[in-house]
Amino acid sequence: MPVTIKGTLYVKPTKPTKHVQIPLSSFDTLTPPNYAGIMFFFKNSLKKNNFMNIQKLIASLEDLLNDYYFLAGTLKSEPDGRSIIDCNDRGVQFIIAECSDITINQLENNKWEHAVIPYGLVPSQPRANKIYPILLKVQHTTFADGSVVLGILIHHQISDGIGFYAFFNNWGRKARLEQIDPPINDRSLLKTCGNSPTLNEDLIIKKLKSEKAQNIQKYPDISSLTTKIFHFSQNNLKSRACPKMLVSQLINGSPSTIALQVRKANTDVNNSRVRTIIDLVEQQTDKSLIRPNMLFYEKSVMINNVSKLQKHYLLDFGDGTPIKLRLNREADLNDGISMILYDEDGVDVYICLLAEILENLENDPEFKKFIVPSACTRSKI
């Protein structure tokens, strides 16, 4: 099922924009300099001609980039490790492709397993070269039945999940000739307060000329990691609602104590703590060496839930919303990382663990009560 690239162009704002440089905030610097990739599958149920029309998408994107002009720029690094957006109107890369030997019905009949989803539906990762990184790449791939996949690749330091889905929701509004919610581009809102706090448990500093961070255990062998997708239906979740907690908390704490700990963890992430982290980053000479203390590796897990964002920011360019969302097949998930994606009748959960641990999870009787067995993919990503 090869994906054939038919053409590549660069979409630019329709009006001249300010050729300025926007320094990313210290909070942006904490985000790893990688790309987030996702696939949106649009089904041409009515067999419409010009379904997800390319020219319409390009014209509306050109118009939208007048507000999101920084996405048409490139990213470069300063000597102190901070990244800067160079607003040079280089453009958003728009790739036109086709995959003529598969239909969206085939993917539905195979329960959307990754083994049957073609490679190459998301643009390839930009590689380091003399050209500074592109911030956004879009690929429009047409299937044999006229259905379309929009594969998106965006630089994670430029946008989080909220900004990502707000941008694409606005793109859909432009295509439907509706008003958008303009973005706020002022990153100075997250500027330093000038304090000199001491390094705390929120951050770690990598050793010079080394990828190993201080006081962090060795990474597991990447070949031993497996990512699988599990589907949890809405009805099943509602009928089996139960509290979630760490095993140690379950053994040693009462439900009321655990609830208070969860509440405290949420309320502790306040303006003061965020400003402290910003000041900590600012006082580092080489900001490229500082990272959030979020490495797990057999110790604990992190669950990243973007399902509510997707539910409220579903793309619609005038031909309906996508029927399925999938992460890039080359999604960069590490040990202990989980991603929750919205699905029409529940959620799809990506779970990355060591192979033997993931197998134990799959065979756990309590876990089996929640998942839909036929939707569990057993292929590595």
XYZ file of C-alpha atoms in Angstrom:
381
model
C 0.000 0.000 0.000
C 2.461 2.653 -1.142
C 1.784 6.349 -0.675
C 2.765 8.309 -3.778
C 3.811 11.955 -3.446
C 2.316 13.945 -6.315
C 3.650 17.380 -5.390
C 4.963 19.661 -2.652
C 4.397 23.378 -2.269
C 4.808 26.074 0.369
C 1.724 27.911 1.585
C 2.375 31.516 2.659
C 0.234 34.324 4.134
C -1.777 36.300 1.581
C -0.530 39.608 3.040
C 3.022 40.752 3.826
C 3.853 40.050 7.464
C 6.349 41.545 9.869
C 9.737 39.931 9.395
C 10.542 39.800 13.076
C 12.168 37.281 15.380
C 10.121 35.884 18.247
C 12.151 34.383 21.131
C 10.381 31.410 22.651
C 9.645 31.661 26.358
C 11.583 29.723 28.967
C 8.567 27.475 29.314
C 8.710 26.695 25.588
C 12.386 25.832 25.991
C 11.454 23.026 28.401
C 9.553 21.241 25.644
C 11.713 18.707 23.770
C 12.528 20.004 20.247
C 10.610 17.297 18.421
C 7.541 17.070 16.203
C 4.052 15.863 17.069
C 2.325 13.920 14.301
C -1.320 12.944 13.914
C -3.616 11.609 11.178
C -7.205 12.761 10.583
C -9.289 10.368 8.462
C -12.179 11.947 6.507
C -14.631 9.503 4.913
C -16.216 10.389 1.573
C -19.479 8.635 2.419
C -21.517 10.476 -0.230
C -18.929 9.904 -3.003
C -18.632 13.660 -3.566
C -16.447 15.101 -6.286
C -13.727 17.409 -4.974
C -14.163 16.004 -1.470
C -11.762 17.877 0.878
C -10.857 20.073 -2.083
C -7.142 20.837 -2.123
C -7.443 24.348 -3.537
C -10.040 25.246 -0.917
C -7.772 23.988 1.866
C -4.772 25.879 0.505
C -6.686 29.142 0.023
C -8.145 29.026 3.546
C -4.722 28.163 4.996
C -3.152 31.136 3.188
C -5.791 33.391 4.714
C -5.368 31.895 8.194
C -1.591 32.407 8.115
C -2.186 36.155 8.211
C -3.080 35.603 11.868
C -0.722 32.661 12.457
C 2.151 34.240 10.499
C 4.788 32.747 12.811
C 3.896 29.224 11.603
C 5.145 30.259 8.157
C 8.575 30.974 9.638
C 11.449 28.746 10.694
C 13.094 27.875 13.989
C 16.708 28.491 14.914
C 18.791 28.319 18.054
C 20.578 31.098 19.900
C 24.041 30.611 21.493
C 22.447 30.324 24.956
C 20.253 27.407 23.853
C 17.041 29.371 23.475
C 14.998 28.874 20.289
C 13.780 31.757 18.144
C 11.063 31.854 15.483
C 12.338 33.675 12.428
C 9.182 35.116 10.818
C 10.479 34.991 7.248
C 7.377 33.762 5.391
C 9.154 30.648 4.172
C 5.781 28.941 4.345
C 3.973 25.870 5.610
C 4.890 22.772 3.647
C 1.808 21.284 1.942
C 2.250 17.833 0.397
C -0.218 16.328 -2.095
C -0.271 12.517 -2.185
C -2.425 9.527 -3.034
C -2.771 5.918 -1.938
C -4.799 4.347 -4.716
C -5.011 0.731 -3.541
C -6.884 1.116 -0.248
C -10.255 2.446 0.895
C -11.329 3.775 4.253
C -13.814 0.875 4.515
C -10.871 -1.521 4.563
C -9.420 0.285 7.578
C -12.800 0.194 9.333
C -13.239 -3.526 8.611
C -9.802 -4.202 10.107
C -10.610 -2.227 13.298
C -8.049 0.476 12.405
C -5.114 -1.727 13.327
C -1.769 -0.093 12.581
C -0.735 -3.061 10.491
C -3.262 -2.076 7.811
C -2.704 1.703 7.942
C -0.226 2.630 5.183
C 3.119 4.150 6.064
C 3.779 7.649 4.849
C 0.429 9.309 5.645
C 2.199 11.841 7.888
C 4.983 14.045 6.460
C 8.507 12.915 7.185
C 10.426 14.491 10.052
C 12.607 17.437 8.935
C 16.276 16.529 9.202
C 19.065 18.739 10.429
C 20.714 20.545 7.531
C 21.619 24.052 6.469
C 17.929 25.015 6.350
C 16.390 25.780 9.729
C 13.448 23.579 10.749
C 10.020 24.082 9.226
C 7.372 24.513 11.907
C 4.351 22.912 10.253
C 3.904 20.283 7.547
C 0.565 19.117 6.126
C -0.045 16.124 3.853
C -3.290 15.596 1.907
C -3.589 11.931 0.845
C -6.493 10.670 -1.279
C -7.634 7.037 -1.032
C -9.131 4.926 -3.833
C -12.696 5.739 -2.696
C -12.094 9.505 -2.603
C -11.678 9.599 1.183
C -8.858 11.780 2.499
C -6.262 11.636 5.243
C -4.765 14.855 6.570
C -1.408 14.061 8.114
C -0.075 16.824 10.342
C 3.426 17.381 11.700
C 4.016 20.378 13.982
C 7.030 21.443 16.035
C 6.142 20.840 19.680
C 8.035 23.853 21.018
C 5.731 26.100 18.986
C 2.413 24.732 20.211
C 0.851 22.553 22.881
C -2.349 20.556 22.442
C -4.636 23.523 23.081
C -2.871 25.678 20.502
C -2.675 22.781 18.032
C -6.401 22.068 17.991
C -7.362 25.750 18.163
C -5.303 26.367 15.005
C -6.973 23.564 13.057
C -10.411 24.515 14.322
C -9.750 28.036 13.005
C -8.528 26.600 9.702
C -11.848 24.795 9.350
C -13.718 28.020 10.131
C -11.792 29.838 7.415
C -12.698 27.113 4.926
C -16.369 27.471 5.958
C -16.124 31.288 5.673
C -16.763 31.795 9.400
C -15.129 34.072 11.965
C -12.107 32.712 13.808
C -10.809 33.153 17.348
C -7.527 35.053 16.739
C -4.464 33.669 18.526
C -2.466 35.551 21.152
C 1.121 35.656 19.899
C 2.679 37.563 22.822
C 5.121 35.097 24.409
C 6.446 37.800 26.730
C 3.480 36.928 28.966
C 5.734 34.150 30.250
C 8.727 36.339 31.003
C 11.045 36.020 33.967
C 10.332 37.709 37.297
C 14.055 38.151 38.021
C 14.180 35.897 41.089
C 17.049 33.500 41.841
C 15.465 30.275 43.118
C 17.478 27.116 43.750
C 17.118 24.078 41.497
C 14.248 21.871 42.678
C 12.733 18.526 41.791
C 10.799 19.975 38.840
C 13.885 20.233 36.616
C 17.043 18.347 35.763
C 20.244 19.550 34.080
C 21.885 17.364 31.461
C 25.634 16.961 31.636
C 27.605 18.912 29.068
C 28.186 17.032 25.805
C 26.072 14.133 27.044
C 22.463 13.063 26.727
C 22.528 11.490 30.186
C 20.845 13.635 32.841
C 22.037 13.887 36.419
C 20.489 11.361 38.819
C 18.453 9.687 36.064
C 18.698 5.935 35.496
C 19.738 4.459 32.170
C 17.129 4.361 29.421
C 15.723 0.929 28.569
C 16.641 -0.727 25.280
C 14.305 0.811 22.698
C 13.860 -2.575 21.004
C 12.202 -3.915 24.156
C 9.499 -1.217 24.130
C 6.109 -1.910 22.572
C 3.232 0.465 21.904
C -0.317 -0.880 21.616
C -3.709 0.741 21.229
C -6.654 -0.205 23.417
C -10.229 0.931 22.880
C -12.421 1.792 25.850
C -16.084 2.239 24.934
C -18.106 4.962 26.612
C -20.716 2.527 27.907
C -18.093 0.215 29.336
C -16.354 3.063 31.156
C -19.612 4.348 32.627
C -20.751 0.928 33.795
C -17.425 0.176 35.471
C -16.495 3.570 36.924
C -13.928 3.284 39.705
C -11.223 5.419 41.366
C -7.714 5.287 39.891
C -4.593 5.432 42.094
C -1.059 4.128 42.607
C -0.781 0.646 44.076
C 1.137 1.999 47.090
C -1.588 4.571 47.747
C -4.254 1.941 47.372
C -2.546 -0.236 49.970
C -1.578 2.476 52.460
C -4.129 5.266 52.098
C -7.834 5.808 52.517
C -9.946 7.073 49.568
C -10.441 10.445 51.265
C -6.694 10.888 51.796
C -5.989 9.957 48.189
C -8.573 12.452 46.923
C -6.919 15.205 48.962
C -3.500 14.287 47.520
C -4.858 14.560 43.978
C -6.450 17.921 44.761
C -3.206 19.190 46.320
C -1.168 18.101 43.292
C -3.482 20.135 41.058
C -3.599 23.254 43.228
C 0.203 23.238 43.660
C 0.585 23.963 39.928
C -0.140 27.654 40.388
C 1.245 30.958 39.123
C 4.017 31.015 41.740
C 5.313 27.567 40.820
C 5.224 28.285 37.094
C 7.085 31.579 37.594
C 9.684 29.804 39.736
C 10.358 27.289 36.957
C 10.698 30.131 34.431
C 13.266 31.865 36.678
C 15.167 28.593 37.091
C 15.463 28.222 33.318
C 16.536 31.841 32.883
C 19.455 31.516 35.286
C 20.973 28.601 33.318
C 23.818 29.566 31.001
C 22.953 26.907 28.408
C 19.184 26.504 28.309
C 19.375 23.548 25.934
C 20.638 21.401 28.833
C 17.615 21.872 31.074
C 14.681 19.466 30.978
C 11.553 18.782 33.025
C 12.011 15.952 35.511
C 9.597 13.701 33.638
C 11.607 10.572 32.856
C 9.982 7.412 34.183
C 11.401 4.120 32.952
C 9.791 1.374 35.043
C 9.160 3.765 37.938
C 5.780 5.288 37.075
C 3.615 6.350 34.156
C 2.421 9.580 32.564
C -1.030 9.772 30.990
C -1.534 12.550 28.446
C -5.258 13.049 27.849
C -6.102 15.115 24.772
C -9.516 13.538 24.186
C -11.488 16.509 25.532
C -9.527 18.905 23.345
C -10.269 16.822 20.278
C -13.951 16.539 21.147
C -14.354 20.311 21.263
C -12.018 21.144 18.387
C -13.039 18.659 15.698
C -11.858 19.720 12.276
C -14.513 20.525 9.707
C -13.584 22.069 6.357
C -17.153 21.857 5.082
C -17.160 18.127 4.284
C -17.738 16.844 7.807
C -15.523 15.928 10.743
C -12.938 13.102 10.721
C -14.228 9.641 11.591
C -10.944 8.534 13.181
C -7.774 10.013 14.660
C -4.481 8.179 14.838
C -1.008 9.143 16.005
C 1.845 8.991 13.546
C 3.028 5.395 13.174
C 6.484 6.616 14.152
C 5.090 8.310 17.291
C 7.931 8.979 19.743
C 6.483 7.381 22.882
C 8.793 6.331 25.699
C 8.463 3.793 28.487
C 5.533 4.650 30.727
C 3.947 7.189 28.356
C 0.254 6.873 27.484
C -1.860 8.997 25.128
C -5.669 9.152 25.265
C -7.343 10.075 21.974
C -11.004 10.868 21.399
C -13.193 8.348 19.601
C -16.867 8.690 18.775
C -17.993 5.975 21.181
C -15.221 6.249 23.774
C -11.450 6.659 23.748
C -8.423 5.025 22.145
C -5.434 4.717 24.490
C -1.852 4.366 23.289
C 0.262 2.629 25.941
C 4.046 2.254 25.647
C 5.725 -0.182 28.044
C 8.407 -2.834 28.139
C 7.078 -5.796 26.187
C 6.778 -8.168 29.154
C 5.054 -5.548 31.313
C 2.571 -4.726 28.557
C 1.800 -8.413 28.130
C 1.052 -8.697 31.850
C -1.263 -5.701 31.591
C -3.155 -7.223 28.668
C -3.684 -10.448 30.580
C -4.854 -8.757 33.765
C -8.488 -9.828 34.453
C -9.554 -6.382 35.713
C -8.020 -4.630 32.707
C -9.798 -6.981 30.325
C -13.158 -5.882 31.729
C -12.653 -2.390 30.325
C -11.141 -2.909 26.883
C -12.840 -3.959 23.671
C -10.762 -7.060 22.735
C -11.293 -6.830 18.963
C -9.861 -3.287 18.888
C -6.564 -4.144 20.587
C -3.709 -4.058 18.119
C -0.747 -6.319 18.747
C 1.632 -4.864 16.206
C 4.578 -2.717 17.197
C 4.498 0.921 16.092
